[in-house]
mmCIF file of C-alpha atoms in Angstrom:
data_model
loop_
_atom_site.group_PDB
_atom_site.id
_atom_site.type_symbol
_atom_site.label_atom_id
_atom_site.label_comp_id
_atom_site.label_asym_id
_atom_site.label_seq_id
_atom_site.Cartn_x
_atom_site.Cartn_y
_atom_site.Cartn_z
ATOM 1 C CA THR N 1 4.425 12.401 29.620
ATOM 2 C CA PHE N 2 6.937 9.707 29.761
ATOM 3 C CA GLU N 3 7.173 10.994 33.660
ATOM 4 C CA LYS N 4 3.729 10.167 33.991
ATOM 5 C CA ALA N 5 3.709 6.710 32.723
ATOM 6 C CA TYR N 6 7.290 6.143 34.303
ATOM 7 C CA ASP N 7 5.421 6.900 37.858
ATOM 8 C CA TYR N 8 2.612 4.565 37.354
ATOM 9 C CA ALA N 9 5.259 1.903 36.114
ATOM 10 C CA ARG N 10 6.837 2.166 39.192
ATOM 11 C CA LEU N 11 3.448 2.432 41.354
ATOM 12 C CA ALA N 12 3.293 -1.143 39.477
ATOM 13 C CA GLU N 13 6.641 -2.254 39.747
ATOM 14 C CA GLY N 14 6.495 -1.955 43.493
ATOM 15 C CA ALA N 15 3.847 -3.986 43.800
ATOM 16 C CA THR N 16 4.684 -7.038 41.524
ATOM 17 C CA GLY N 17 8.856 -6.710 41.267
ATOM 18 C CA VAL N 18 8.348 -6.296 37.628
ATOM 19 C CA ARG N 19 10.703 -3.906 36.018
ATOM 20 C CA ALA N 20 9.549 -0.306 35.183
ATOM 21 C CA ALA N 21 10.994 0.105 32.137
ATOM 22 C CA MET N 22 9.423 -4.072 30.781
ATOM 23 C CA ILE N 23 5.772 -2.649 31.860
ATOM 24 C CA LEU N 24 6.582 0.574 29.755
ATOM 25 C CA ALA N 25 8.110 -1.708 27.083
ATOM 26 C CA ILE N 26 4.814 -3.843 27.097
ATOM 27 C CA LEU N 27 2.174 -0.753 27.249
ATOM 28 C CA ASN N 28 4.347 0.487 24.244
ATOM 29 C CA GLN N 29 4.591 -2.701 22.336
ATOM 30 C CA GLU N 30 0.341 -3.124 22.962
ATOM 31 C CA SER N 31 -0.839 0.889 22.311
ATOM 32 C CA LEU N 32 1.668 3.255 22.348
ATOM 33 C CA LEU N 33 1.446 3.743 25.785
ATOM 34 C CA GLY N 34 -1.821 4.368 25.739
ATOM 35 C CA LYS N 35 -2.112 6.529 22.751
ATOM 36 C CA ASN N 36 -4.058 3.425 20.487
ATOM 37 C CA THR N 37 -6.832 1.588 22.558
ATOM 38 C CA GLY N 38 -9.394 0.714 19.726
ATOM 39 C CA ARG N 39 -11.788 2.114 17.397
ATOM 40 C CA CYS N 40 -13.926 -0.405 17.270
ATOM 41 C CA THR N 41 -17.576 -0.839 19.438
ATOM 42 C CA TYR N 42 -17.776 -4.483 20.992
ATOM 43 C CA ASN N 43 -20.967 -4.523 18.412
ATOM 44 C CA GLN N 44 -19.632 -3.602 15.259
ATOM 45 C CA ILE N 45 -20.082 -6.014 12.856
ATOM 46 C CA MET N 46 -17.249 -6.453 10.863
ATOM 47 C CA ARG N 47 -16.161 -8.210 6.808
ATOM 48 C CA GLY N 48 -18.054 -11.507 7.089
ATOM 49 C CA GLY N 49 -20.731 -10.725 9.356
ATOM 50 C CA THR N 50 -19.048 -11.386 12.463
ATOM 51 C CA THR N 51 -19.037 -8.640 15.672
ATOM 52 C CA ALA N 52 -15.622 -7.430 16.783
ATOM 53 C CA MET N 53 -15.880 -9.029 19.798
ATOM 54 C CA ASN N 54 -15.958 -12.468 20.660
ATOM 55 C CA PRO N 55 -19.611 -13.385 21.529
ATOM 56 C CA LYS N 56 -18.209 -15.129 24.377
ATOM 57 C CA GLU N 57 -16.579 -12.268 25.606
ATOM 58 C CA THR N 58 -19.605 -9.859 25.399
ATOM 59 C CA PRO N 59 -21.643 -10.895 28.626
ATOM 60 C CA ILE N 60 -18.166 -10.046 30.753
ATOM 61 C CA PHE N 61 -17.633 -6.943 28.902
ATOM 62 C CA LEU N 62 -21.595 -5.791 29.468
ATOM 63 C CA SER N 63 -20.988 -6.785 33.072
ATOM 64 C CA LEU N 64 -17.397 -4.770 33.602
ATOM 65 C CA LEU N 65 -19.187 -1.654 31.885
ATOM 66 C CA GLY N 66 -22.310 -1.689 33.778
ATOM 67 C CA LYS N 67 -20.177 -1.943 37.063
ATOM 68 C CA LEU N 68 -18.135 0.847 35.615
ATOM 69 C CA GLY N 69 -20.767 3.422 34.605
ATOM 70 C CA ILE N 70 -19.809 2.914 31.368
ATOM 71 C CA ASP N 71 -22.217 3.297 27.745
ATOM 72 C CA PRO N 72 -20.205 0.320 26.337
ATOM 73 C CA THR N 73 -21.457 2.159 22.609
ATOM 74 C CA SER N 74 -19.225 5.319 24.272
ATOM 75 C CA ILE N 75 -15.960 6.649 22.959
ATOM 76 C CA ILE N 76 -14.582 5.738 26.190
ATOM 77 C CA ALA N 77 -15.374 2.180 25.454
ATOM 78 C CA LYS N 78 -13.881 1.461 22.160
ATOM 79 C CA ILE N 79 -11.602 -1.672 21.504
ATOM 80 C CA SER N 80 -9.481 -3.681 19.517
ATOM 81 C CA CYS N 81 -10.873 -4.287 16.002
ATOM 82 C CA PRO N 82 -10.247 -7.941 14.627
ATOM 83 C CA ASN N 83 -6.849 -8.738 13.107
ATOM 84 C CA ARG N 84 -6.447 -9.285 9.287
ATOM 85 C CA ASP N 85 -6.477 -13.167 9.936
ATOM 86 C CA GLY N 86 -10.285 -13.278 11.310
ATOM 87 C CA THR N 87 -9.350 -13.072 15.228
ATOM 88 C CA TYR N 88 -11.368 -11.754 17.202
ATOM 89 C CA GLY N 89 -10.577 -8.146 18.309
ATOM 90 C CA GLY N 90 -11.866 -6.784 21.886
ATOM 91 C CA ALA N 91 -8.709 -5.767 23.894
ATOM 92 C CA MET N 92 -9.633 -2.960 25.936
ATOM 93 C CA GLY N 93 -7.629 0.208 27.113
ATOM 94 C CA PRO N 94 -3.552 0.436 27.390
ATOM 95 C CA ALA N 95 -2.909 -3.260 28.293
ATOM 96 C CA GLN N 96 -4.904 -4.544 25.752
ATOM 97 C CA PHE N 97 -6.633 -7.537 27.523
ATOM 98 C CA ILE N 98 -9.701 -9.059 26.905
ATOM 99 C CA PRO N 99 -12.913 -8.712 29.159
ATOM 100 C CA SER N 100 -11.935 -12.173 30.709
ATOM 101 C CA THR N 101 -8.124 -11.810 31.218
ATOM 102 C CA TRP N 102 -9.217 -8.447 32.770
ATOM 103 C CA ASN N 103 -11.546 -10.012 35.240
ATOM 104 C CA SER N 104 -9.337 -12.670 36.408
ATOM 105 C CA PHE N 105 -6.616 -10.137 37.329
ATOM 106 C CA SER N 106 -9.105 -7.607 38.772
ATOM 107 C CA THR N 107 -8.782 -8.393 42.314
ATOM 108 C CA ALA N 108 -4.771 -8.015 42.232
ATOM 109 C CA ILE N 109 -5.000 -4.721 40.194
ATOM 110 C CA THR N 110 -7.697 -3.389 42.746
ATOM 111 C CA LYS N 111 -5.067 -4.205 45.484
ATOM 112 C CA ILE N 112 -2.731 -2.160 43.940
ATOM 113 C CA THR N 113 -4.671 0.750 43.010
ATOM 114 C CA ASN N 114 -7.506 0.522 45.482
ATOM 115 C CA ASN N 115 -10.167 1.011 42.166
ATOM 116 C CA ASP N 116 -13.044 -1.226 42.929
ATOM 117 C CA PRO N 117 -13.654 -2.527 39.977
ATOM 118 C CA PRO N 118 -10.694 -1.588 38.323
ATOM 119 C CA ASN N 119 -11.363 0.222 34.654
ATOM 120 C CA PRO N 120 -8.724 -1.413 31.781
ATOM 121 C CA TRP N 121 -9.228 2.414 30.355
ATOM 122 C CA ASN N 122 -7.500 3.765 33.492
ATOM 123 C CA ASN N 123 -3.694 4.324 32.976
ATOM 124 C CA SER N 124 -2.995 3.204 37.070
ATOM 125 C CA ASP N 125 -5.238 0.101 36.487
ATOM 126 C CA ALA N 126 -3.737 -0.528 33.316
ATOM 127 C CA PHE N 127 -0.303 -0.111 34.268
ATOM 128 C CA ALA N 128 -1.296 -2.417 37.283
ATOM 129 C CA GLY N 129 -3.128 -5.028 35.133
ATOM 130 C CA THR N 130 0.248 -5.394 33.078
ATOM 131 C CA ALA N 131 2.820 -6.057 35.733
ATOM 132 C CA VAL N 132 0.478 -8.369 37.624
ATOM 133 C CA TYR N 133 0.014 -10.646 34.527
ATOM 134 C CA LEU N 134 4.079 -10.211 33.823
ATOM 135 C CA GLN N 135 4.121 -11.472 37.441
ATOM 136 C CA ARG N 136 2.480 -14.379 37.146
ATOM 137 C CA TYR N 137 4.612 -15.584 34.058
ATOM 138 C CA GLY N 138 7.754 -14.741 35.823
ATOM 139 C CA ALA N 139 9.111 -11.286 34.451
ATOM 140 C CA ASN N 140 9.590 -10.168 38.337
ATOM 141 C CA SER N 141 12.598 -12.608 38.044
ATOM 142 C CA LYS N 142 13.980 -9.939 36.234
ATOM 143 C CA SER N 143 16.242 -12.271 33.996
ATOM 144 C CA ALA N 144 16.026 -11.945 30.263
ATOM 145 C CA ALA N 145 14.998 -14.814 29.718
ATOM 146 C CA ASP N 146 12.070 -14.831 31.971
ATOM 147 C CA GLU N 147 10.754 -11.338 30.553
ATOM 148 C CA LYS N 148 10.824 -12.401 27.746
ATOM 149 C CA LYS N 149 8.622 -15.744 28.104
ATOM 150 C CA ALA N 150 6.421 -13.370 29.905
ATOM 151 C CA ALA N 151 6.470 -11.090 27.384
ATOM 152 C CA ALA N 152 5.811 -13.832 24.582
ATOM 153 C CA ILE N 153 2.838 -15.136 26.641
ATOM 154 C CA TYR N 154 1.428 -11.658 27.184
ATOM 155 C CA TYR N 155 0.888 -11.954 23.450
ATOM 156 C CA CYS N 156 0.214 -15.034 23.068
ATOM 157 C CA GLY N 157 -1.097 -16.909 25.738
ATOM 158 C CA THR N 158 -0.556 -20.468 25.613
ATOM 159 C CA ASN N 159 0.796 -20.212 22.234
ATOM 160 C CA TRP N 160 4.077 -18.672 23.106
ATOM 161 C CA LYS N 161 6.936 -20.419 21.655
ATOM 162 C CA ARG N 162 5.614 -19.793 18.093
ATOM 163 C CA SER N 163 7.777 -17.327 15.965
ATOM 164 C CA SER N 164 5.537 -14.129 15.833
ATOM 165 C CA CYS N 165 5.388 -14.195 20.034
ATOM 166 C CA THR N 166 8.911 -15.304 19.868
ATOM 167 C CA LEU N 167 9.469 -11.845 17.920
ATOM 168 C CA TYR N 168 6.873 -9.724 19.967
ATOM 169 C CA ALA N 169 8.928 -11.014 23.265
ATOM 170 C CA ASN N 170 12.538 -9.852 21.944
ATOM 171 C CA ARG N 171 10.891 -6.695 20.877
ATOM 172 C CA ALA N 172 9.605 -5.730 23.925
ATOM 173 C CA TYR N 173 12.767 -6.765 25.553
ATOM 174 C CA ASN N 174 15.054 -4.789 24.024
ATOM 175 C CA ALA N 175 12.419 -2.080 23.928
ATOM 176 C CA ALA N 176 12.608 -2.422 28.195
ATOM 177 C CA GLN N 177 16.684 -1.763 27.858
ATOM 178 C CA ASP N 178 16.062 1.099 26.084
ATOM 179 C CA PHE N 179 13.812 2.384 28.755
ATOM 180 C CA GLN N 180 15.765 1.603 31.445
ATOM 181 C CA ASP N 181 18.408 4.072 29.927
ATOM 182 C CA ASP N 182 15.996 6.638 29.473
ATOM 183 C CA ILE N 183 14.668 6.047 33.630
ATOM 184 C CA LYS N 184 18.379 5.935 34.434
ATOM 185 C CA VAL N 185 18.600 9.909 32.635
ATOM 186 C CA LEU N 186 15.440 10.412 34.784
ATOM 187 C CA GLU N 187 16.402 8.934 37.665
ATOM 188 C CA ALA N 188 20.061 11.097 37.639
ATOM 189 C CA GLY N 189 18.434 14.774 36.578
ATOM 190 C CA ASN N 190 15.719 14.148 39.823
ATOM 191 C CA ARG N 191 19.101 14.257 42.237
#
């Protein structure tokens, strides 16, 4: 529910300073708030003979799933499929992090949720991971420019200045404004 998603976003906001509305907007863009977390398995052979996940990410993925006690071919461990342009898939859970990115934020996520190791398919961990990532790139300032830049980096990494990245960032920012309106209504109803 939106209320439960907002609870996760508020927890992450309290730990990072990133607006709950911005966290919700990014997760809505990435996975429809966890409704679309992937349809491929890490070793699924795609057109052209490549696997769904970049082979460089596979050992990290398998190590993470081993720590979590998850079968890498189970329905729980579904990942994003490759893009039409041939880019590897491999993004995990509601936040859609690739394994190496998830690993780089795992300690910070654990500090927020106390889940060790954090699980990319767990909603509280995914919301915390999104907030930590956005905080790293300045979204906790809450300025429009910083939130848009952090959103573009979330989507594109170091190539964040491309037009498709800017488009994503603008959509995320506008969605955050809409979520902020929803949050105001929700909070007014709780008074």
